[in-house]
Tab-separated table of C-alpha atoms in Angstrom:
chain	number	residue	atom	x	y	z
E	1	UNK	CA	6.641	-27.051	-23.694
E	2	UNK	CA	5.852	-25.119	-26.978
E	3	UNK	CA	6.678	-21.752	-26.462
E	4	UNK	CA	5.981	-18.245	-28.932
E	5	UNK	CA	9.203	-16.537	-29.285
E	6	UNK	CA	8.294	-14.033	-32.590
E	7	UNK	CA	5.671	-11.259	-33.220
E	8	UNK	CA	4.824	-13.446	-36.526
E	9	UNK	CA	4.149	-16.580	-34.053
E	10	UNK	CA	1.905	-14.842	-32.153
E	11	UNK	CA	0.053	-13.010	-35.275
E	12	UNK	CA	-0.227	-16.508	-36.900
E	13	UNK	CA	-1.997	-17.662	-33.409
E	14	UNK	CA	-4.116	-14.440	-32.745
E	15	UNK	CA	-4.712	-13.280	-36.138
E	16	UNK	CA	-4.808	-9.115	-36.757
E	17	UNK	CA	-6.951	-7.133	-34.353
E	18	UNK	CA	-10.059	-5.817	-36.294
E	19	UNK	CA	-11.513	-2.066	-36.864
E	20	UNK	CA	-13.296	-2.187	-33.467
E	21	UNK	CA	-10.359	-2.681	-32.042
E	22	UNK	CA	-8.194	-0.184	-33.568
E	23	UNK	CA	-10.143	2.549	-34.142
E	24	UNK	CA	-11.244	3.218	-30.665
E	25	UNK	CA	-7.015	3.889	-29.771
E	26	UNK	CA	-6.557	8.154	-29.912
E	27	UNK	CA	-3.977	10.403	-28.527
E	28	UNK	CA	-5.723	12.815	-26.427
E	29	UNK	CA	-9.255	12.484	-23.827
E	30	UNK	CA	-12.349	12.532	-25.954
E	31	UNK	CA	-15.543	13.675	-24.436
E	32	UNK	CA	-16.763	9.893	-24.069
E	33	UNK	CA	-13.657	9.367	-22.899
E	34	UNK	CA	-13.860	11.875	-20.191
E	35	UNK	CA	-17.161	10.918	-19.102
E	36	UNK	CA	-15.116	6.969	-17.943
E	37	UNK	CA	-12.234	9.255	-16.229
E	38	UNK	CA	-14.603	11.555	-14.270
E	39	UNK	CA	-16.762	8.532	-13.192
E	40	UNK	CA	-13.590	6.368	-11.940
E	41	UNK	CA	-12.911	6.192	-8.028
E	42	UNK	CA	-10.345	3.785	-9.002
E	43	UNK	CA	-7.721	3.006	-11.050
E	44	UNK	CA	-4.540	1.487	-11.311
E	45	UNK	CA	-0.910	2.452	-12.433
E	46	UNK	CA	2.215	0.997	-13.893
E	47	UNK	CA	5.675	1.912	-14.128
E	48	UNK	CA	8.736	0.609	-14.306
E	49	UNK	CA	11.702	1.247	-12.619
E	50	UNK	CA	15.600	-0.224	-12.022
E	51	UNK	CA	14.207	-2.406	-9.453
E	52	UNK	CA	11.816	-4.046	-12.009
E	53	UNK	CA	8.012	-3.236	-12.757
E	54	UNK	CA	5.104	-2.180	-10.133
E	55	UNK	CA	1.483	-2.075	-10.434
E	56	UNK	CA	-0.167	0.130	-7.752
E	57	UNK	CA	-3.757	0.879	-6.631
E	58	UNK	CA	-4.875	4.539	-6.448
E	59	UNK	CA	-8.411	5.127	-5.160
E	60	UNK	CA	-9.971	8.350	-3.851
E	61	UNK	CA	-13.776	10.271	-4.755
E	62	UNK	CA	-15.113	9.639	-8.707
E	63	UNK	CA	-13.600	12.291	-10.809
E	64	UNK	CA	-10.406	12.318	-8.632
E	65	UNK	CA	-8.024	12.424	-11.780
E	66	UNK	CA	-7.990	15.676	-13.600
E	67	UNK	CA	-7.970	16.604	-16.905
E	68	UNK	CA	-5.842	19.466	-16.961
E	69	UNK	CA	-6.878	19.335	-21.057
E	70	UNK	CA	-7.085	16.767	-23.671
E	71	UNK	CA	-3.676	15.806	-23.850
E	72	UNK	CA	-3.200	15.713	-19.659
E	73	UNK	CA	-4.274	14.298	-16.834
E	74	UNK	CA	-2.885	14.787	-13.255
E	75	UNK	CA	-3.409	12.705	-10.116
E	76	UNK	CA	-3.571	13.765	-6.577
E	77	UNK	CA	-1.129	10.998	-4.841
E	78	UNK	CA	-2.114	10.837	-1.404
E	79	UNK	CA	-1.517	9.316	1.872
E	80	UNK	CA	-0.435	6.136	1.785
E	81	UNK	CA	2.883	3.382	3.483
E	82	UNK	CA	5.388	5.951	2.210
E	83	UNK	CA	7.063	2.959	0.152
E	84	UNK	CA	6.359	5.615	-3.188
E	85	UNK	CA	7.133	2.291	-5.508
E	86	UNK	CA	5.504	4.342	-8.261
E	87	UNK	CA	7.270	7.661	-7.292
E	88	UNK	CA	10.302	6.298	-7.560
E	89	UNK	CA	9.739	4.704	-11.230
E	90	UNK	CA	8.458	7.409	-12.836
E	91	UNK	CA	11.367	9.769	-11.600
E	92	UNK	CA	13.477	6.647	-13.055
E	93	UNK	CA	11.244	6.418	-16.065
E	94	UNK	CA	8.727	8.255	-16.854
E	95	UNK	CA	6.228	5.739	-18.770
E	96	UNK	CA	3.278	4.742	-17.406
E	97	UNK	CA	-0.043	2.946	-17.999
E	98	UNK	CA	-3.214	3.339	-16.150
E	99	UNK	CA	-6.313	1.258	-16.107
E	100	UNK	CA	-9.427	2.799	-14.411
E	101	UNK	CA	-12.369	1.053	-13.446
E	102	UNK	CA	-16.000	2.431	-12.954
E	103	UNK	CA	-18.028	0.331	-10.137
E	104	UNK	CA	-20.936	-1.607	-11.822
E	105	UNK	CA	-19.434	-0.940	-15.859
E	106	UNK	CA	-17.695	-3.912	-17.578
E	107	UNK	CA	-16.230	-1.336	-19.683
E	108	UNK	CA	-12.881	0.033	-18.798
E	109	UNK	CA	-10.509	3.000	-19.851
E	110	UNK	CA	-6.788	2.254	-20.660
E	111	UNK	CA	-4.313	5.193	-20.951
E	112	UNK	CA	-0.903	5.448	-21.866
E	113	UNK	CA	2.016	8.366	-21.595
E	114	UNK	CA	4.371	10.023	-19.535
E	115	UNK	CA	4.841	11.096	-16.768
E	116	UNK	CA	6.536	13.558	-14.183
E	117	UNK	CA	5.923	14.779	-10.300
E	118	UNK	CA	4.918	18.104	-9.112
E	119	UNK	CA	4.933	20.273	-6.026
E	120	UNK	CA	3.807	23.347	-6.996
E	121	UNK	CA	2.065	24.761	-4.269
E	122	UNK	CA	-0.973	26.417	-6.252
E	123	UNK	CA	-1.533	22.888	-7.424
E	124	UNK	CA	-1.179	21.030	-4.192
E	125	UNK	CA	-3.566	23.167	-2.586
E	126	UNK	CA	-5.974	22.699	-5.712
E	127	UNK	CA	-6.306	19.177	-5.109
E	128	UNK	CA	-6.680	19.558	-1.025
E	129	UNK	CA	-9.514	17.581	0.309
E	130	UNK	CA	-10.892	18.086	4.139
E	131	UNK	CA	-7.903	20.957	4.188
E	132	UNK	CA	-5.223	18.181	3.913
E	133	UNK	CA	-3.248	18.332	0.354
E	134	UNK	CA	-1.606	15.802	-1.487
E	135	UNK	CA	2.414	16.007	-1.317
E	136	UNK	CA	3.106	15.495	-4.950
E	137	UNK	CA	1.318	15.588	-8.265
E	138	UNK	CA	1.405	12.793	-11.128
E	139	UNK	CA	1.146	15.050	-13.915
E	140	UNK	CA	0.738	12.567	-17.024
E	141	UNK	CA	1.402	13.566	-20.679
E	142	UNK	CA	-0.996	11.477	-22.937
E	143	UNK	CA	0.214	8.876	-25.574
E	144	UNK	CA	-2.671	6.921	-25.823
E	145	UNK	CA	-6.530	6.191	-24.575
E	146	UNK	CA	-8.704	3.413	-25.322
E	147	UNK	CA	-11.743	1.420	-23.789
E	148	UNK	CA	-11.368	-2.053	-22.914
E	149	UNK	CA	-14.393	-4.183	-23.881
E	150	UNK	CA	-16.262	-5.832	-20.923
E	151	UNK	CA	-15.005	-9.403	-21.143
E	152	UNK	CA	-12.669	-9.589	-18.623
E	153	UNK	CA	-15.228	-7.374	-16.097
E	154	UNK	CA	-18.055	-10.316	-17.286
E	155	UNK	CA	-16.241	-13.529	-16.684
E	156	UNK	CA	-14.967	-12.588	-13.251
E	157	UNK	CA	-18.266	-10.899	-12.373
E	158	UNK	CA	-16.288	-8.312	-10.233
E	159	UNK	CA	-19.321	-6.419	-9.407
E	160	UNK	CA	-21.823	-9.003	-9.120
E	161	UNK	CA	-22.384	-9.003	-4.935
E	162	UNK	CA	-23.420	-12.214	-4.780
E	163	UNK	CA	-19.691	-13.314	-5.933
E	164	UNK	CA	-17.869	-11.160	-3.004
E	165	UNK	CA	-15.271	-12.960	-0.836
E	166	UNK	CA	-16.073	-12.990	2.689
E	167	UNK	CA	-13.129	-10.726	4.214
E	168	UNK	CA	-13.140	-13.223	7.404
E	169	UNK	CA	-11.788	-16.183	4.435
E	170	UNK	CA	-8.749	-14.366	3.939
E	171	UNK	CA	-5.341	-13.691	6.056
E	172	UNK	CA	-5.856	-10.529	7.553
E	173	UNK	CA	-2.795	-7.887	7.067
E	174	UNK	CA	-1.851	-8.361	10.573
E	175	UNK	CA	-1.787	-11.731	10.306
E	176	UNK	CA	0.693	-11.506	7.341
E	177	UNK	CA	2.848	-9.140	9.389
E	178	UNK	CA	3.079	-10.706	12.116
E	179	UNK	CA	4.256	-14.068	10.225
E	180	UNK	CA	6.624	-12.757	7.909
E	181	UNK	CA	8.076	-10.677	10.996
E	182	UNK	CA	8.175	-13.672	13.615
E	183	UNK	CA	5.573	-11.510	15.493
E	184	UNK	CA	7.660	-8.603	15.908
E	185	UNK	CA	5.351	-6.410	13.482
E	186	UNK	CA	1.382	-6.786	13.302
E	187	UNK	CA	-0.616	-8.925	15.228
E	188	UNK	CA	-4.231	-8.901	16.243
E	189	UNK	CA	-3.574	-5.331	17.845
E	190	UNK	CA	-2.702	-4.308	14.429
E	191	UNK	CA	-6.015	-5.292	12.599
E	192	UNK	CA	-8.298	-3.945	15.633
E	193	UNK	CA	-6.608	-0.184	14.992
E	194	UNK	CA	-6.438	-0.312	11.359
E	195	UNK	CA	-9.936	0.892	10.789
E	196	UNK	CA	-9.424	4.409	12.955
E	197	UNK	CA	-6.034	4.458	11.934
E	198	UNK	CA	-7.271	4.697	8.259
E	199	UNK	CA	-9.924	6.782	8.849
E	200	UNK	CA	-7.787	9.734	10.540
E	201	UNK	CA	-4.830	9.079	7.270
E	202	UNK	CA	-7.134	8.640	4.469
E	203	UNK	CA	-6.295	12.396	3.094
């Protein structure tokens, strides 16, 4: 198989990105900018680490990312399998990339920087929600922000409803536990108590 190996291979296949495509890339959240971050309930975040690269989902109420000012962000990490995949990363390196998505907008917000963790108290308790606050603080440092263009959102019609997968077609998480763990973990039992279990950890 043909395969592109150079930066001028892939140039000669792609061509140059145009104006619209460069000129939207800044260092620091604009106000149209801010508007995407402040409507996103979800986003998701990538580091990399010694044990190789991770992608994680971090969801909570629209706006839950703050923008400390133009040039920072910070995000609440909350409750969660206690795996801290990302945690770990960003103490090993402190890039990251985030990618939030707004429910029923094609467009979505890319950002770039670094990062570090916090505990200051003050802080923690800033982001409490329901009296329950977060135990650390991704506080990032802004590199750069740019909008995706709604392509992507379009062709897999994420938010069209009439293209949702029927939960009852999938494995269910117990189901996968209980599998990979020869039915030591998981289980039926597991599914049934997920729902209250989640509701009384979600903070």
């Amino acid at each position: 198989m043909s395969r592109i190996d150079s930066i001028a291979q892939l140039e000669a296949l792609y061509g140059l990105p145009n104006a619209a495509s460069t000129v939207k890339e800044i260092d620091y959240v604009s106000e149209d900018y801010a508007a995407f971050i402040a409507a996103s309930p979800f986003l998701t975040i990538a580091t990399s680490g010694p044990e190789g690269l991770d992608c994680s989902p971090r969801g909570d109420r629209p706006g839950f990312v703050r923008i400390a000012d133009e040039k920072t962000l910070m995000i609440p990490d909350r409750r969660g399998n206690n795996r801290v995949d990302t945690l770990r990363n960003i103490i090993a390196d402190p890039r990251v990339g985030l990618l939030f998505l707004i429910p029923g907008s094609g467009t979505t917000l890319r950002v770039n920087g670094t990062a570090h963790l916090s505990v200051d108290p003050e802080l923690l308790a800033s982001f409490a929600v329901d009296g329950k606050a977060p135990r650390s603080v991704i506080v990032l440092t802004i590199t750069t922000v740019f909008f995706q263009c709604a392509r992507a959102i379009v062709r897999s019609a994420l938010w069209d409803p009439g293209e949702q997968v029927a939960p009852d077609s999938l494995p269910t998480p117990g189901s996968i536990l209980a599998r990979l763990s020869k039915d030591t973990v998981g289980g039926a039992e597991y599914d049934r108590a997920w729902p209250e279990r989640a509701q009384k950890t979600l903070w």
